Coordinates of C-alpha atoms and ligand atoms in Angstrom, one line a residue:
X18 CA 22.2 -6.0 -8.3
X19 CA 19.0 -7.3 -7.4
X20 CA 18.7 -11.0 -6.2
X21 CA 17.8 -13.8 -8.9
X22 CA 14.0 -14.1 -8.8
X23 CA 12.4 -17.1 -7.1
X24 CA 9.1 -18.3 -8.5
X25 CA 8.8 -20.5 -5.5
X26 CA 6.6 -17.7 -3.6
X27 CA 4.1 -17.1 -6.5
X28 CA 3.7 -20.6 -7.3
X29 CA 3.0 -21.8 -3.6
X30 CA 0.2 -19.1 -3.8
X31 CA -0.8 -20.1 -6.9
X32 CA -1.2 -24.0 -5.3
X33 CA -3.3 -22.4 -2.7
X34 CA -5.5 -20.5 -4.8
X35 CA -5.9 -23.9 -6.9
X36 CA -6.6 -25.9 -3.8
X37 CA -9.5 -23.5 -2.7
X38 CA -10.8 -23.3 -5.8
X39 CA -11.1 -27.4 -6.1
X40 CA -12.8 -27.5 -2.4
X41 CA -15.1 -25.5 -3.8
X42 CA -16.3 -27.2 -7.0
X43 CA -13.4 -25.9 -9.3
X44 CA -13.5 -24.2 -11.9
X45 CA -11.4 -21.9 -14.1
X46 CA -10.2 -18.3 -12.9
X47 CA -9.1 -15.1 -14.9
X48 CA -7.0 -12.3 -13.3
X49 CA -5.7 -9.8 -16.1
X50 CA -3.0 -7.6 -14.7
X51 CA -3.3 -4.0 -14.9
X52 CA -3.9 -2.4 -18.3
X53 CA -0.9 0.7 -19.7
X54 CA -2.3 3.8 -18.7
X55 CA -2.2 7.0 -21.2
X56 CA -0.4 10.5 -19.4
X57 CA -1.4 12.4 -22.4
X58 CA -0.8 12.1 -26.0
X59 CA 1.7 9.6 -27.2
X60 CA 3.2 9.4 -23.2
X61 CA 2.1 6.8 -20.9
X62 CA 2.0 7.0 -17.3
X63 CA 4.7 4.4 -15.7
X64 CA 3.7 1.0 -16.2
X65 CA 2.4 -0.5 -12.8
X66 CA 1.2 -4.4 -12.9
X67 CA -2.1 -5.4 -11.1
X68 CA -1.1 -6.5 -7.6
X69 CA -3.5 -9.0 -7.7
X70 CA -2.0 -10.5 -10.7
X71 CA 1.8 -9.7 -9.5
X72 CA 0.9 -11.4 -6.2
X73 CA 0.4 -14.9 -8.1
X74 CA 2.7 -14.2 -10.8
X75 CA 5.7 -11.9 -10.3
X76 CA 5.6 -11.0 -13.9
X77 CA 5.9 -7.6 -14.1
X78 CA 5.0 -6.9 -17.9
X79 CA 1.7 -5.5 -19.1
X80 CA -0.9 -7.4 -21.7
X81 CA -0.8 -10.6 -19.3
X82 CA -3.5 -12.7 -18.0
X83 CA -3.1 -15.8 -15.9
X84 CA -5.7 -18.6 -16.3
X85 CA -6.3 -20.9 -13.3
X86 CA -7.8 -24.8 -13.9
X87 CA -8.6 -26.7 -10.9
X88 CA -9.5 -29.6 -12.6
X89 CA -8.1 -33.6 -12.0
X90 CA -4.6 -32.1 -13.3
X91 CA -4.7 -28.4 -12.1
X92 CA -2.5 -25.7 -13.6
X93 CA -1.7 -22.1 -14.0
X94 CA -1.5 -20.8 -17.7
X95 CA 0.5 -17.5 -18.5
X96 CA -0.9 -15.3 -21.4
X97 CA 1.6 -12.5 -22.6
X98 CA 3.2 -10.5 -25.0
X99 CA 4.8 -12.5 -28.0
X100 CA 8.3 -12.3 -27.9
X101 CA 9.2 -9.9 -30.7
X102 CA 12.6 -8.5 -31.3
X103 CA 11.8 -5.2 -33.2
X104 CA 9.2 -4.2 -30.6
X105 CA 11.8 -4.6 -28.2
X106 CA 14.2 -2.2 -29.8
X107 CA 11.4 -0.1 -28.8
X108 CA 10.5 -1.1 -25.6
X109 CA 12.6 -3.4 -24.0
X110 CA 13.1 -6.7 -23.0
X111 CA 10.2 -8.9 -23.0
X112 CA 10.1 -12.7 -22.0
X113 CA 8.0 -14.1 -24.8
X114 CA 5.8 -16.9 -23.1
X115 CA 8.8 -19.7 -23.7
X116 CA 10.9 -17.8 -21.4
X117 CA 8.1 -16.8 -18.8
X118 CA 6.5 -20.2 -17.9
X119 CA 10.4 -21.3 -17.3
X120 CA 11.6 -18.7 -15.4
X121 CA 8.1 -18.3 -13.8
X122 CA 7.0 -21.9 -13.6
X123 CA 4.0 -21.7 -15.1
X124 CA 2.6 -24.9 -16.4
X125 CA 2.1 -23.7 -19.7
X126 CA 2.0 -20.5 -21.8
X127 CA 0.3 -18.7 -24.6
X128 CA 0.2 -15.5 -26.5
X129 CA -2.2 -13.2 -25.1
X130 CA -3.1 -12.8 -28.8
X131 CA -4.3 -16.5 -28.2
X132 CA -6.5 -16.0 -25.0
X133 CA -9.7 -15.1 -27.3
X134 CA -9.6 -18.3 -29.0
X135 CA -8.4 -20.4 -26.4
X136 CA -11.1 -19.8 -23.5
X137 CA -14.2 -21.0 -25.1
X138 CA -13.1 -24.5 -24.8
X139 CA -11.0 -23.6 -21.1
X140 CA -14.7 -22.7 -19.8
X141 CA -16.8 -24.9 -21.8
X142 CA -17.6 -27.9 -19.2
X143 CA -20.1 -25.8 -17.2
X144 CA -17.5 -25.3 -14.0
X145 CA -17.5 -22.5 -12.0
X146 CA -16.2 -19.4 -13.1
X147 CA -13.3 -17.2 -10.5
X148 CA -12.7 -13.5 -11.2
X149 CA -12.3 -10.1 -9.8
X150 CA -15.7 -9.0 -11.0
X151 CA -16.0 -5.0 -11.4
X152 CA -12.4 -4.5 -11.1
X153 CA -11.4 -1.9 -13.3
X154 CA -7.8 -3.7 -14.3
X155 CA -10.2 -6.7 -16.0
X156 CA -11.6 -5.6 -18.0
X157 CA -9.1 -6.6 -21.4
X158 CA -10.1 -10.5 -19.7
X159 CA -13.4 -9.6 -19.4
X160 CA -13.6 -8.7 -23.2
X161 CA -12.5 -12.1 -24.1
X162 CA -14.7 -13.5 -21.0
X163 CA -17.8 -12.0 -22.9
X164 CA -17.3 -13.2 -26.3
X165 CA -16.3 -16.6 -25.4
X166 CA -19.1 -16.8 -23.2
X167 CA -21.0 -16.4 -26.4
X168 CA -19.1 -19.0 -28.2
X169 CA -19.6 -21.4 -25.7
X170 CA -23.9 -20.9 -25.8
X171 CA -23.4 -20.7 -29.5
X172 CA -21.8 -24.5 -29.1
X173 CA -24.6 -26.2 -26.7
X174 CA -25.4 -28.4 -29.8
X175 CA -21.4 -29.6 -29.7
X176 CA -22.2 -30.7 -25.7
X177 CA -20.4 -27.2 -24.3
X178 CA -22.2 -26.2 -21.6
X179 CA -21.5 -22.6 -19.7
X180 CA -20.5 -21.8 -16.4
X181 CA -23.2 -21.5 -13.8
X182 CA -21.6 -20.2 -11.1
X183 CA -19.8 -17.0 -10.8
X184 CA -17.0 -16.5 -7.6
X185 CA -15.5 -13.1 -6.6
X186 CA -11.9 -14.7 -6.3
X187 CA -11.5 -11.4 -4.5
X188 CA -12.6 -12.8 -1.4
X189 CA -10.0 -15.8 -1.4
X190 CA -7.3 -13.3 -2.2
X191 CA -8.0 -10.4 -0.4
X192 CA -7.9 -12.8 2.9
X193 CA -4.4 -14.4 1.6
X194 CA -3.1 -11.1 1.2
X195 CA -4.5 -10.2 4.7
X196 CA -1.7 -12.7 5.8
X197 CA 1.9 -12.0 4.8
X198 CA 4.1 -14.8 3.9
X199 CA 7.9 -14.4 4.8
X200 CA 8.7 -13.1 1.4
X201 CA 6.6 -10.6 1.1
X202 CA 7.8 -10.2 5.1
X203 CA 11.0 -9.5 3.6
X204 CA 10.2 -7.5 1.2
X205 CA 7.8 -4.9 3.4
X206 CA 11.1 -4.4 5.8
X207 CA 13.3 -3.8 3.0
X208 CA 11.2 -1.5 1.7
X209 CA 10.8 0.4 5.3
X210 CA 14.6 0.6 5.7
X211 CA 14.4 3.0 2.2
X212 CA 12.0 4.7 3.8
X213 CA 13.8 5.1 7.2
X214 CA 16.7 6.0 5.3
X215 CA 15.0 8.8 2.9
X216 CA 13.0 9.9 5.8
X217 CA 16.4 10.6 7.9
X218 CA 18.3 12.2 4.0
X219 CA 15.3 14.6 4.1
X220 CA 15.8 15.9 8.0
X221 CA 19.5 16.4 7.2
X222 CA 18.3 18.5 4.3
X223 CA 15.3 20.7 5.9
X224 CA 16.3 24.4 7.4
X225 CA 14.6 27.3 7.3
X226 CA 14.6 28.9 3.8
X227 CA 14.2 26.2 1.7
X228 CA 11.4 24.6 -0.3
X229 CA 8.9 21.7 0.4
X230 CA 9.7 20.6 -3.0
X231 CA 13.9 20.1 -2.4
X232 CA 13.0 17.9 0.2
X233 CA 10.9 16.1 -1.7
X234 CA 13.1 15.6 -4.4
X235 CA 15.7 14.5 -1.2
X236 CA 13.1 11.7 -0.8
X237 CA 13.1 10.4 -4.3
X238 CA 16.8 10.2 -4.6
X239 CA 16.7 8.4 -1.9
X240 CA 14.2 5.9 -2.9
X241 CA 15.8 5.3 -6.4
X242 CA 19.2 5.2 -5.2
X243 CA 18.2 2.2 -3.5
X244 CA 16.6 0.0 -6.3
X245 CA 13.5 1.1 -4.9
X246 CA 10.5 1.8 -8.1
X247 CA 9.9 5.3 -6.8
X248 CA 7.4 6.3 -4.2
X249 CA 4.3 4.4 -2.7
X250 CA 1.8 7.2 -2.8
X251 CA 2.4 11.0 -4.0
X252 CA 4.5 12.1 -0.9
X253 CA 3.3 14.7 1.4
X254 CA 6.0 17.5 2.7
X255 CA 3.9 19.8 4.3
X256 CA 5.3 22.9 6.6
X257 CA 3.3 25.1 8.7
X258 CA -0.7 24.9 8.4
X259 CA 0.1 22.6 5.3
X260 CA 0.6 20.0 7.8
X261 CA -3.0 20.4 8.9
X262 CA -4.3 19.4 5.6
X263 CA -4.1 15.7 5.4
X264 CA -3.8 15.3 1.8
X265 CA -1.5 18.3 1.3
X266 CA 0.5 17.0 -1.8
X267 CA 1.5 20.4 -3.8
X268 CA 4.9 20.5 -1.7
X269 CA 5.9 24.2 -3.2
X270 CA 5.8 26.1 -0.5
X271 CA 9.3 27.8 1.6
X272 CA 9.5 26.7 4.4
X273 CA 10.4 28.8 7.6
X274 CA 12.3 29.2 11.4
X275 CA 9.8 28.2 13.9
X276 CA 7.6 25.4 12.0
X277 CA 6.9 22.3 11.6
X278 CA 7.5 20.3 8.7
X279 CA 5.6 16.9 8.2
X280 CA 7.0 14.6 5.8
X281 CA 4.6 11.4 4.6
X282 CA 7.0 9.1 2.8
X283 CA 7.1 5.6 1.3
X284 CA 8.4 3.7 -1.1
X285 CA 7.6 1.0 -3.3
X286 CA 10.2 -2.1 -3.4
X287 CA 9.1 -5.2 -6.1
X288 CA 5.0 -4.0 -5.5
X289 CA 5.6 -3.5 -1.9
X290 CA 4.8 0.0 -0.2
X291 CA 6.3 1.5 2.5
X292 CA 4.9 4.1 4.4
X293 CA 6.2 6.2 7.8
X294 CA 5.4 9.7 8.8
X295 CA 7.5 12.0 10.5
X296 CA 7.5 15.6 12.3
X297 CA 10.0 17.5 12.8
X298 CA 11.1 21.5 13.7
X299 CA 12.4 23.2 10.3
X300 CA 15.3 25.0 12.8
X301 CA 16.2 21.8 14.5
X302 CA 14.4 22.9 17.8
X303 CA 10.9 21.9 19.4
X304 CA 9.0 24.5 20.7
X305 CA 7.6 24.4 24.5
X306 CA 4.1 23.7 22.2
X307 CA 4.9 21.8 19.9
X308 CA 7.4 19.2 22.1
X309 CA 4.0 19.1 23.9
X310 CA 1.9 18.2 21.0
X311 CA 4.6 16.0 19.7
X312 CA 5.1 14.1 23.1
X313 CA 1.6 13.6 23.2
X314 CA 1.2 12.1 19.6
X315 CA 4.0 10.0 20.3
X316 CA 2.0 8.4 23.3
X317 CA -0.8 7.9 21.0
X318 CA 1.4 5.8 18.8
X319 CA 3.2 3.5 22.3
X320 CA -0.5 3.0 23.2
X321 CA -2.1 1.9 20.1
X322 CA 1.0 -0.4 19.2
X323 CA 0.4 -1.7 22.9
X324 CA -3.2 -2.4 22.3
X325 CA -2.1 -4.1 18.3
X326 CA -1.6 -8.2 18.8
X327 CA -2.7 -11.1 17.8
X328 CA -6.5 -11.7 19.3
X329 CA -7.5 -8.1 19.8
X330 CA -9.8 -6.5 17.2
X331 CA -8.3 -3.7 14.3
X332 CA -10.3 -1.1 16.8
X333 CA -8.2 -1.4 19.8
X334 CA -5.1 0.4 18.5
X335 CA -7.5 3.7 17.2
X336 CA -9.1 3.6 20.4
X337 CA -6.2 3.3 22.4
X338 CA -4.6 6.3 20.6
X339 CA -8.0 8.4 21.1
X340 CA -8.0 7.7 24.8
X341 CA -4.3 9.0 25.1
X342 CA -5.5 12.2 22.9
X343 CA -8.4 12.9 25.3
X344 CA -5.9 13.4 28.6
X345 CA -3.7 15.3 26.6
X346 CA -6.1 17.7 25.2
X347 CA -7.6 18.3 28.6
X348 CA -4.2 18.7 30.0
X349 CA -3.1 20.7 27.3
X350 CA -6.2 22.7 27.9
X351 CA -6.7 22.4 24.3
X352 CA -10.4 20.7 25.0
X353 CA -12.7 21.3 28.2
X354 CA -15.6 19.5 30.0
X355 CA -15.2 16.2 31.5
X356 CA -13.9 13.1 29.8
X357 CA -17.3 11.6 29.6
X358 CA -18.7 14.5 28.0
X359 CA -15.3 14.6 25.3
X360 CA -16.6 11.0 24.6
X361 CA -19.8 12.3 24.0
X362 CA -19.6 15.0 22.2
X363 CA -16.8 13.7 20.4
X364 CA -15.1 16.7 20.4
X365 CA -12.1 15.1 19.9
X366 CA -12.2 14.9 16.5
X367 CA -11.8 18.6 16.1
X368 CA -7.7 17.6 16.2
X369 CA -8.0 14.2 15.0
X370 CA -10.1 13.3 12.2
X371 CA -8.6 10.4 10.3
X372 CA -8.5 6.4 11.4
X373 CA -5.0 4.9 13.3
X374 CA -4.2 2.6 10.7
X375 CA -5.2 1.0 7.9
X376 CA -3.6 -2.4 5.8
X377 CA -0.6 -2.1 4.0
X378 CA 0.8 -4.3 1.7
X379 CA 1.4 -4.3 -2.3
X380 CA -1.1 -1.7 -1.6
X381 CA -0.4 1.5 0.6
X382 CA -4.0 0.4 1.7
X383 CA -3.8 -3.1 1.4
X384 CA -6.7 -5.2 0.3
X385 CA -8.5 -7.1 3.6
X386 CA -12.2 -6.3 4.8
X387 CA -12.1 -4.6 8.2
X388 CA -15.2 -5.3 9.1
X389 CA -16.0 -9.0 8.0
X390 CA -19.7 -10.5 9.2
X391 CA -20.1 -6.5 10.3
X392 CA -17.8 -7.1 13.1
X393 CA -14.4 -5.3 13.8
X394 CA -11.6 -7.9 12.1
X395 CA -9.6 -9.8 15.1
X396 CA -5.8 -9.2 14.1
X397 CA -3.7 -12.2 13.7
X398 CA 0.0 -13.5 13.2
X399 CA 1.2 -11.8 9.8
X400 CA -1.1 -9.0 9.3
X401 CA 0.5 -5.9 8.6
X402 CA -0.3 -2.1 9.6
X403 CA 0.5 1.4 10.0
X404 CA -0.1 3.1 13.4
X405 CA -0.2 6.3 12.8
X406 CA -1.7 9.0 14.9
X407 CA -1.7 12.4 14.4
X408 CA -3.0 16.3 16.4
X409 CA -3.8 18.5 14.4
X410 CA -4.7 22.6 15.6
X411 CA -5.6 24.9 13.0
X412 CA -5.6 28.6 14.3
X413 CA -8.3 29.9 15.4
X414 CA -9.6 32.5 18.3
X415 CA -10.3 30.1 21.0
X416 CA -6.9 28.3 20.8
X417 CA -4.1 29.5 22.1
X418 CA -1.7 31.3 19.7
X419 CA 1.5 29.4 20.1
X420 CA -0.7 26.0 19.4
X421 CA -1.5 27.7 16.1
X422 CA -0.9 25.5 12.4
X423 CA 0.5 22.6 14.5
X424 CA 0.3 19.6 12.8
X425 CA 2.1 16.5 13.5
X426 CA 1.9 12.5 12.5
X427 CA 3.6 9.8 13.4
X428 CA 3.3 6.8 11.6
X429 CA 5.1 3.8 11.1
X430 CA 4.4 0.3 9.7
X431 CA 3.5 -2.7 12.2
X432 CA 4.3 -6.5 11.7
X433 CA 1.8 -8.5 14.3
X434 CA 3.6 -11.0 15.9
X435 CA 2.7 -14.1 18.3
X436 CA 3.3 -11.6 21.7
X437 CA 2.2 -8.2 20.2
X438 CA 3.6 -6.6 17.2
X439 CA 6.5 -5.0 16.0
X440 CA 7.2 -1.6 14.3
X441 CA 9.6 -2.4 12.3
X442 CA 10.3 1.1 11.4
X443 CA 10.2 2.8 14.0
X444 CA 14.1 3.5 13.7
X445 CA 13.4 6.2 12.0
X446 CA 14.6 8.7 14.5
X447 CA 11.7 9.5 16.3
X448 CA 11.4 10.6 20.1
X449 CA 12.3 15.0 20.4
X450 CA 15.7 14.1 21.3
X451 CA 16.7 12.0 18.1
X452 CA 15.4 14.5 16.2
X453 CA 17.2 17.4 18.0
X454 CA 19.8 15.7 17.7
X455 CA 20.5 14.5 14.4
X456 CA 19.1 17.9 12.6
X457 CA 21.4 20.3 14.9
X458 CA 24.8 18.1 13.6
X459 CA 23.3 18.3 10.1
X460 CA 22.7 22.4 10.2
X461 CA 25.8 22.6 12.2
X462 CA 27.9 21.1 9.2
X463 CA 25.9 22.8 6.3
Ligands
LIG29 N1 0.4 7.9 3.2 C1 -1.0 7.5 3.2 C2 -1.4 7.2 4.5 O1 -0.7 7.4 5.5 O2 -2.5 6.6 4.7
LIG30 MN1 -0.7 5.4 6.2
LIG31 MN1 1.3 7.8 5.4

């Protein structure tokens, strides 16, 4: 059973986000959550909640919009779904907005049928207006924003007077979010030990013969059996020269003696993602090439964890990892010419095309500008990452053969902390003889 929820998270952010908003002239802010998304006819996609709007509310249920009025007695106002039994026989509980401002401590609550006629007069004394402008999830707010921005010109006669200043509250949040709080600390780990413990369900369960899609469905019986909402991201199990495409999702292919297979895995736990890579042999065994690869991406990943802490800019790690990857390809006499002219020419990126990391967060990538002012951002206490670098060697004449449809990642998700950071999980087993070892005892047992 899942703990009792605390409000006390989302309504300390919501007291920030009030507090900014009243150092800057006040105001009144609008963040819808995310609207129910059609499949096909008469079948919706799973509902998923804005994480903007589940990161200040923890409400969960769609139709809602939170109202924000720092004013001389700031508040937070919940609009949502009516309470209605017979719809629920339908759908499911819902709170009703009695039940949601107590068990969410809002200040007060509403109908969302209400919102239309309520916000003329919530915007009517000229403050400043907060929202995520061109956000696609805002649009139901910003159908009730227009027309009561009409109402309120319509009323100048009655003294109401229209906002006339507009903020992105993006940029508040998107630097909160930047910044993780314990809970949402706690939250990130629990949802990498899932993922550590899918990641390891699905190496039992690879050997040669089988598909990329039974291991995938390894991963979401993993995920689920452990409360988790289902996966991140759409899952990438890709085996051979599928590993070589980076956004190889189709997972049907068989998988055989001799290859690689590179699993991209993460879960989602309470609007929290997850998200480790791993690569592994399909037979249990590295090859002399591919152990050579591997140990070479895996020295890419100490290095750019070495170069992540507090104080060193969201470069350092990516370049740290590219430095590693330039000795090993010249040792691997996978690249020639000098290391000057591999910086050069870039060559480099012939195996390695994508960044080291990026965010993550309610968001697999997270919200938070990388380059703010135009500058690389300086990491700091509470940001969290994924390091994940990756080789990939297509075939082709000039290589040599047995580097052929090599492709391996290896990514796991960073916490920076006051000395440095830490991968929290990077128990996932990982170095060539973990692996070795925990896939020969599962195929010696099947
Ligand atoms: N799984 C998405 C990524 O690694 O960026
Ligand atoms: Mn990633
Ligand atoms: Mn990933």
């Amino acid at each position: 059973m899942s703990a009792p929820f605390d409000p006390a998270p989302f309504r300390a952010r919501r007291a920030r986000v009030l507090k900014h908003m009243q150092q800057n002239g006040g105001g009144v802010a609008l963040i819808a959550t995310a609207p129910e998304r059609m499949r096909n006819r008469e079948t919706a996609y799973p509902y998923r909640f804005d994480s903007y709007f589940h990161y200040l509310t923890g409400f969960a249920e769609p139709q809602a919009t939170l109202v924000l009025i720092a004013d001389a007695n700031p508040r937070s106002i919940l609009f949502c779904r009516e309470k209605n039994v017979e719809r629920e026989t339908w759908e499911g509980f819902h709170y009703g907005p009695e039940a949601a401002a107590a068990q969410f401590a809002f200040d007060e609550a509403h109908a969302c049928t209400e919102l239309a006629e309520r916000l003329p007069a919530l915007i009517s004394g000229g403050q400043p207006l907060w929202c995520a402008f061109g956000h696609e999830d805002e649009a139901t707010a910003f159908d009730a924003l227009h027309a009561a921005l009409i109402a309120v010109r319509q009323n100048a006669r009655a003294g109401w007077c229209a906002p006339a200043t507009l903020h992105d509250i993006r940029h508040l949040l998107d630097e909160m979010r930047l910044i993780k709080d314990e809970a949402e600390r706690t939250l990130m780990r629990r949802a990498g030990v899932i993922a550590r413990d899918a990641h390891i369900r699905a190496m039992r369960a690879t050997r040669p013969g089988r598909y990329e899609y039974e291991i995938e469905a390894e991963l979401l019986h993993a995920f689920r059996a452990a409360g988790a909402t289902g996966p991140a991201y759409t899952n990438i199990v890709a085996s051979g020269a599928n590993a070589c495409t980076l956004h190889y999702t189709a997972n049907d292919r068989q998988m055989h003696a001799g290859e690689l297979l590179l699993i991209d895995a993460g879960c989602e736990l309470e609007g929290y993602a997850s998200d480790i890579t791993r690569t592994f042999p399909v037979s249990g065994r590295f090859s002399a090439a591919q152990r050579a690869v591997y140990e070479l991406v895996l020295a890419m990943q100490q290095a750019a964890a070495a170069a992540t802490r507090p104080g060193a800019s969201f470069d350092a790690p990516h370049e740290a990892a590219v430095d590693t990857l330039i000795d090993g390809l010249r040792a691997l006499k996978l690249l020639s010419g000098s290391r000057e002219e591999i910086v050069e020419t870039k060559s480099w990126q012939r195996f390695y095309m994508h960044r080291t990391g990026h965010w993550l967060g309610r968001d697999v990538h997270d919200v938070g500008a990388y380059r703010p002012h135009d500058k690389p951002r300086t990491l700091a206490v509470g940001m969290t990452l994924t390091i994940e670098p990756g080789c990939y060697i297509r075939a082709a004449a000039d290589i040599d053969p047995a580097f052929h449809d090599i492709g391996i990642r290896i990514e796991d998700d960073a916490l920076v902390t006051a000395d440095g950071c830490q991968l929290y999980t990077a128990d996932t087993p990982k170095t060539v003889a973990e692996i070795e070892t925990l896939m020969q005892s599962a195929q010696a047992t099947s």
